[in-house]
Amino acid sequence: MKIKLGVIFGGRSVEHEISIITANQAMGSINLDKYEIVPLYISKKGLMYTGEGLDDLKSFKDMDKLIKSLTQVTLVNDGTNINVVRFPMKKFGENIINTIDVAFPAMHGTNGEDGSIAGFLETLNIPYIGCDPLSASIGMDKIMMRRVLKEVGIPSLDYIAFYSCDYIRDEDKYINQIEEKLRYPVIVKAGNLGSSVGIKKAKDKASLVEAIEYSMQFSDRIMVENAITNLKEVNCSVLGDTSNAKPSECEEPVGSDEILSYTDKYMSGTKTKAGNVESNGGAKQGMASLKRKLPAEISDEMKAKIQELAVETFKILGCNGVSRIDFLVDNDTNDVYVNEINTIPGALSYYLWEATGKSFSEEIDDLVQIALKRKRERDNLVFSYDQNILALNGNKIGVNK
Ligand SMILES: Nc1ncnc2c1ncn2[C@@H]1O[C@H](COP(=O)(O)OP(=O)(O)O)[C@@H](O)[C@H]1O
Ligand SMILES: [Mg+2]
């Protein structure tokens, strides 16, 4: 029997389209001899749909039209199966459209990668690919993530973090803190976004205030950190779980601007010698279209260090499945800093795994096996007692809790 993979994508996130691309790439590489694909698309309004055409990028050119052709559904555990159920239900006829065995979230950013989809799947008690709610939510939150890294001594940049509401009440206090602990130029980031949204560099007090006000439009928490001026960025993926995590080959993303932008990451075609943009790049490729050096141009020693730190970061957070850990390297000092983790990385980092000798369909096989393993392990944990204490002690229980 084929395993039914419920590929969940889209979602209420600025990275909605990127998630559609990642899911499309994954669905194109799933081994159909072993798996059956059940596409589950979450609209920008947060409603779940299934239907025809979800595996074709062209369908998404007109999302309103696409949604009209789909069936709105929800997932329901009936004790035996995880059902894909039509909602609103029809009075007559079958409402259970399909079932899924393993959930495969391919969602980036808010309301997905941040642990919310993992939490939803936990309550359904279904095996699912990727991080659990705790590791996903810490991984998504730049500030919490930095606190964890600092606590365990994984190298990361010094920072100041605060709530927007506190900043509004006492702007000078935070500007002073930043100027005391950090040095210009600094980078201002919104607390919990991805894809370079809400990020600005500041070289003096005036531009700092401006950058903070800009970032506050995107998040209620702000992080300011030292900027690295002579920067090299290196990314490394990790696949596995806390008992067996392996690093991939390293890549070096190359941006056209100081801050690697949304357009650099997702829209860059490959320039030909004649200056034309090749059609294989661009929006259709998502993260896989980024201009990069693969493998990264770094020494063997630095590569080993980055791979080791990537695995350590993955394990400290308790990650599962495939993540990508992004590093900032200071070219002046050769210091390496963990910048961030992406617990559902763009294109699921397949291009890094291909460079490590693993095809995308083999990567997906691994991801399914890791998800099933975690479910088996969790099923062995005790979540409830057979004895019902309410039946034993009547109304006397609970007093000496
Ligand atoms: N401390 C820093 N110094 C210099 N450049 C930085 C720094 N932090 C981030 N950047 C630049 O900004 C980009 C986006 O920042 P990042 O923290 O990776 O956020 P996102 O979650 O949006 O990817 C990075 O890829 C890098 O180009
Ligand atoms: Mg980044």
XYZ file of N, CA, C and O in Angstrom, residues 137-232:
384
model
N 9.022 26.926 16.791
C 8.705 28.295 17.213
C 9.952 29.030 17.680
O 10.111 30.222 17.405
N 10.859 28.331 18.349
C 12.105 29.015 18.734
C 12.912 29.348 17.483
O 13.451 30.449 17.344
N 12.956 28.393 16.560
C 13.729 28.604 15.334
C 13.227 29.786 14.527
O 13.987 30.462 13.848
N 11.950 30.050 14.614
C 11.337 31.130 13.818
C 11.543 32.488 14.466
O 11.520 33.511 13.794
N 11.726 32.475 15.776
C 11.768 33.738 16.507
C 13.224 34.167 16.678
O 13.974 33.568 17.444
N 13.600 35.190 15.934
C 15.013 35.584 15.924
C 15.530 35.874 17.321
O 16.675 35.555 17.665
N 14.690 36.479 18.172
C 15.150 36.892 19.503
C 15.290 35.681 20.434
O 16.321 35.498 21.082
N 14.271 34.846 20.482
C 14.338 33.649 21.345
C 15.494 32.744 20.895
O 16.210 32.176 21.708
N 15.631 32.624 19.608
C 16.699 31.794 19.040
C 18.064 32.313 19.510
O 18.922 31.537 19.941
N 18.243 33.635 19.438
C 19.525 34.231 19.839
C 19.783 33.984 21.322
O 20.903 33.710 21.739
N 18.712 34.061 22.128
C 18.878 33.820 23.570
C 19.352 32.392 23.821
O 20.209 32.164 24.656
N 18.775 31.437 23.102
C 19.176 30.033 23.273
C 20.626 29.851 22.831
O 21.433 29.231 23.530
N 20.986 30.415 21.694
C 22.359 30.268 21.195
C 23.358 30.852 22.181
O 24.399 30.255 22.463
N 23.032 32.033 22.719
C 23.938 32.675 23.683
C 24.068 31.807 24.941
O 25.158 31.643 25.484
N 22.953 31.254 25.388
C 22.926 30.442 26.609
C 23.855 29.225 26.501
O 24.556 28.887 27.436
N 23.844 28.577 25.317
C 24.656 27.367 25.178
C 26.034 27.659 24.587
O 26.838 26.750 24.416
N 26.296 28.915 24.268
C 27.633 29.287 23.813
C 27.921 28.998 22.352
O 29.090 28.930 21.949
N 26.875 28.846 21.546
C 27.100 28.736 20.098
C 27.352 30.146 19.576
O 26.578 31.057 19.877
N 28.444 30.370 18.815
C 28.783 31.745 18.440
C 27.674 32.448 17.647
O 27.213 31.936 16.638
N 27.249 33.595 18.174
C 26.223 34.409 17.501
C 26.489 35.867 17.859
O 27.123 36.155 18.872
N 25.980 36.783 17.037
C 26.313 38.200 17.226
C 25.631 38.782 18.468
O 24.533 38.364 18.845
N 26.318 39.777 19.094
C 25.703 40.489 20.209
C 24.492 41.272 19.710
O 24.457 41.707 18.558
N 23.524 41.442 20.583
C 22.262 42.050 20.149
C 21.587 42.770 21.318
O 21.928 42.559 22.488
N 20.630 43.598 20.973
C 19.698 44.188 21.943
C 18.306 43.919 21.397
O 18.063 44.099 20.197
N 17.405 43.480 22.272
C 16.040 43.193 21.817
C 15.039 43.893 22.720
O 15.302 44.064 23.916
N 13.922 44.298 22.155
C 12.902 44.976 22.966
C 11.534 44.904 22.283
O 11.437 44.614 21.085
N 10.504 45.162 23.091
C 9.146 45.252 22.552
C 8.936 46.643 21.968
O 9.407 47.632 22.548
N 8.195 46.708 20.881
C 7.890 48.006 20.268
C 7.195 48.932 21.265
O 7.487 50.123 21.323
N 6.276 48.374 22.076
C 5.509 49.232 22.991
C 6.443 49.863 24.033
O 6.268 51.032 24.408
N 7.459 49.116 24.486
C 8.413 49.697 25.440
C 9.265 50.774 24.768
O 9.584 51.795 25.369
N 9.621 50.531 23.523
C 10.436 51.501 22.793
C 9.669 52.818 22.622
O 10.239 53.894 22.809
N 8.408 52.693 22.291
C 7.595 53.910 22.085
C 7.532 54.727 23.376
O 7.599 55.947 23.360
N 7.451 54.013 24.528
C 7.378 54.714 25.817
C 8.687 55.411 26.173
O 8.707 56.447 26.801
N 9.825 54.786 25.830
C 11.106 55.349 26.256
C 12.177 55.088 25.187
O 13.058 54.232 25.357
N 12.067 55.834 24.115
C 12.958 55.656 22.960
C 14.429 55.804 23.349
O 15.274 54.979 22.977
N 14.725 56.842 24.151
C 16.124 57.147 24.496
C 16.803 55.987 25.218
O 17.971 55.690 24.989
N 16.037 55.344 26.120
C 16.596 54.231 26.889
C 17.170 53.152 25.954
O 18.290 52.670 26.147
N 16.389 52.799 24.924
C 16.832 51.720 24.050
C 17.919 52.173 23.081
O 18.854 51.420 22.787
N 17.808 53.422 22.619
C 18.859 53.940 21.726
C 20.188 53.970 22.502
O 21.235 53.550 21.979
N 20.128 54.399 23.765
C 21.352 54.427 24.590
C 21.927 53.030 24.782
O 23.133 52.817 24.670
N 21.022 52.083 25.098
C 21.472 50.682 25.283
C 22.183 50.176 24.037
O 23.238 49.547 24.114
N 21.591 50.465 22.897
C 22.173 49.998 21.623
C 23.545 50.647 21.421
O 24.526 49.969 21.093
N 23.611 51.951 21.678
C 24.882 52.656 21.431
C 25.955 52.246 22.433
O 27.142 52.278 22.128
N 25.532 51.823 23.635
C 26.518 51.367 24.626
C 27.042 49.964 24.305
O 28.235 49.705 24.377
N 26.116 49.042 23.977
C 26.522 47.644 23.822
C 27.015 47.317 22.409
O 27.863 46.447 22.230
N 26.461 48.016 21.411
C 26.814 47.705 20.023
C 27.592 48.857 19.406
O 27.846 49.865 20.070
N 27.990 48.696 18.148
C 28.667 49.799 17.438
C 28.140 49.862 16.016
O 27.757 48.864 15.428
N 28.063 51.085 15.489
C 27.564 51.264 14.119
C 28.574 50.712 13.129
O 29.775 50.769 13.417
N 28.129 50.207 11.985
C 26.740 50.043 11.596
C 26.064 48.869 12.313
O 26.749 47.895 12.666
N 24.763 49.010 12.505
C 23.991 47.920 13.095
C 22.912 47.483 12.108
O 22.610 48.197 11.157
N 22.357 46.305 12.374
C 21.256 45.803 11.551
C 20.017 45.729 12.447
O 20.108 45.216 13.568
N 18.920 46.248 11.966
C 17.672 46.190 12.724
C 16.768 45.160 12.064
O 16.590 45.165 10.839
N 16.224 44.271 12.893
C 15.383 43.197 12.337
C 14.074 43.099 13.107
O 14.058 43.272 14.324
N 13.002 42.785 12.387
C 11.739 42.455 13.043
C 11.920 41.094 13.721
O 12.644 40.237 13.215
N 11.282 40.915 14.875
C 11.542 39.729 15.706
C 11.274 38.382 15.068
O 11.978 37.425 15.338
N 10.277 38.282 14.220
C 9.884 36.933 13.807
C 9.491 36.819 12.339
O 8.561 36.110 12.009
N 10.199 37.507 11.481
C 9.878 37.348 10.060
C 11.034 36.694 9.324
O 12.125 36.541 9.859
N 10.792 36.332 8.079
C 11.867 35.768 7.261
C 11.943 36.520 5.948
O 11.323 37.582 5.796
N 12.710 35.965 5.019
C 12.804 36.517 3.668
C 13.214 37.983 3.623
O 12.765 38.747 2.767
N 14.041 38.404 4.572
C 14.601 39.760 4.595
C 13.536 40.849 4.731
O 13.807 42.012 4.463
N 12.341 40.478 5.152
C 11.295 41.481 5.335
C 11.519 42.164 6.684
O 11.795 41.502 7.687
N 11.429 43.494 6.695
C 11.552 44.235 7.955
C 12.983 44.410 8.430
O 13.213 44.699 9.601
N 13.967 44.257 7.539
C 15.378 44.373 7.919
C 16.008 45.613 7.304
O 15.810 45.877 6.113
N 16.728 46.384 8.108
C 17.417 47.571 7.588
C 18.744 47.767 8.308
O 18.872 47.442 9.488
N 19.697 48.358 7.589
C 21.005 48.669 8.175
C 20.984 50.128 8.637
O 20.339 50.969 7.989
N 21.668 50.424 9.743
C 21.729 51.811 10.217
C 23.169 52.171 10.532
O 23.891 51.405 11.175
N 23.581 53.384 10.063
C 24.991 53.750 10.258
C 25.154 54.839 11.316
O 26.260 55.130 11.756
N 24.042 55.429 11.742
C 24.096 56.453 12.798
C 22.748 56.515 13.507
O 21.823 55.771 13.160
N 22.673 57.422 14.490
C 21.471 57.472 15.316
C 20.210 57.750 14.499
O 19.180 57.095 14.691
N 20.307 58.694 13.579
C 19.124 59.064 12.799
C 18.618 57.874 11.979
O 17.424 57.562 11.970
N 19.549 57.177 11.317
C 19.100 56.041 10.496
C 18.668 54.865 11.376
O 17.844 54.042 10.966
N 19.203 54.801 12.617
C 18.782 53.748 13.551
C 17.303 53.936 13.913
O 16.508 52.985 13.846
N 16.961 55.171 14.286
C 15.566 55.465 14.658
C 14.640 55.139 13.480
O 13.598 54.492 13.633
N 15.075 55.536 12.308
C 14.282 55.272 11.101
C 14.112 53.763 10.868
O 13.015 53.281 10.582
N 15.208 53.029 11.039
C 15.169 51.577 10.807
C 14.268 50.888 11.835
O 13.521 49.963 11.493
N 14.323 51.340 13.090
C 13.478 50.723 14.125
C 12.004 50.982 13.793
O 11.172 50.073 13.853
N 11.705 52.219 13.402
C 10.310 52.541 13.065
C 9.833 51.714 11.872
O 8.691 51.263 11.827
N 10.729 51.487 10.949
C 10.392 50.658 9.784
C 10.087 49.223 10.229
O 9.044 48.651 9.890
N 10.981 48.648 11.048
C 10.806 47.253 11.480
C 9.555 47.080 12.332
O 8.941 46.009 12.318
N 9.193 48.144 13.074
C 8.020 48.050 13.948
C 6.722 47.849 13.169
O 5.733 47.415 13.726
N 6.746 48.150 11.872
C 5.544 47.895 11.066
C 5.298 46.401 10.891
O 4.208 45.973 10.552
N 6.356 45.616 11.095
C 6.248 44.195 10.794
C 6.155 43.306 12.023
O 5.775 42.150 11.932
N 6.563 43.829 13.173
C 6.581 42.967 14.347
C 6.467 43.804 15.610
O 6.811 44.985 15.610
N 6.006 43.189 16.676
C 5.921 43.916 17.948
C 7.208 43.761 18.756
O 7.312 44.259 19.860
N 8.176 43.044 18.205
C 9.479 42.910 18.873
C 10.599 43.167 17.880
O 10.534 42.721 16.734
N 11.613 43.866 18.351
C 12.695 44.297 17.467
C 14.025 43.774 18.002
O 14.228 43.700 19.221
N 14.909 43.445 17.083
C 16.256 43.029 17.476
C 17.262 43.883 16.703
O 17.110 44.089 15.497
N 18.254 44.382 17.436
C 19.312 45.163 16.788
C 20.633 44.443 17.070
O 20.880 44.017 18.203
N 21.442 44.274 16.041
C 22.724 43.579 16.252
C 23.819 44.266 15.447
O 23.538 45.039 14.521
N 25.056 43.977 15.802
C 26.174 44.519 15.034
C 26.103 44.036 13.599
O 25.806 42.870 13.342
N 26.390 44.940 12.674
C 26.455 44.530 11.275
C 27.883 44.091 10.961
O 28.842 44.675 11.472
N 28.006 43.073 10.143
C 29.331 42.669 9.665
C 29.538 43.367 8.322
O 28.705 43.226 7.413
N 30.603 44.138 8.214
C 30.761 44.949 7.001
C 31.449 44.178 5.881
O 31.117 44.337 4.711
N 32.382 43.326 6.257
C 33.039 42.512 5.230
C 32.509 41.086 5.363
O 33.129 40.224 5.970
N 31.337 40.901 4.783
C 30.527 39.704 5.093
C 30.607 38.634 4.010
O 30.595 38.924 2.817
N 30.648 37.390 4.476
C 30.423 36.233 3.602
C 29.294 35.442 4.248
O 29.321 35.211 5.459
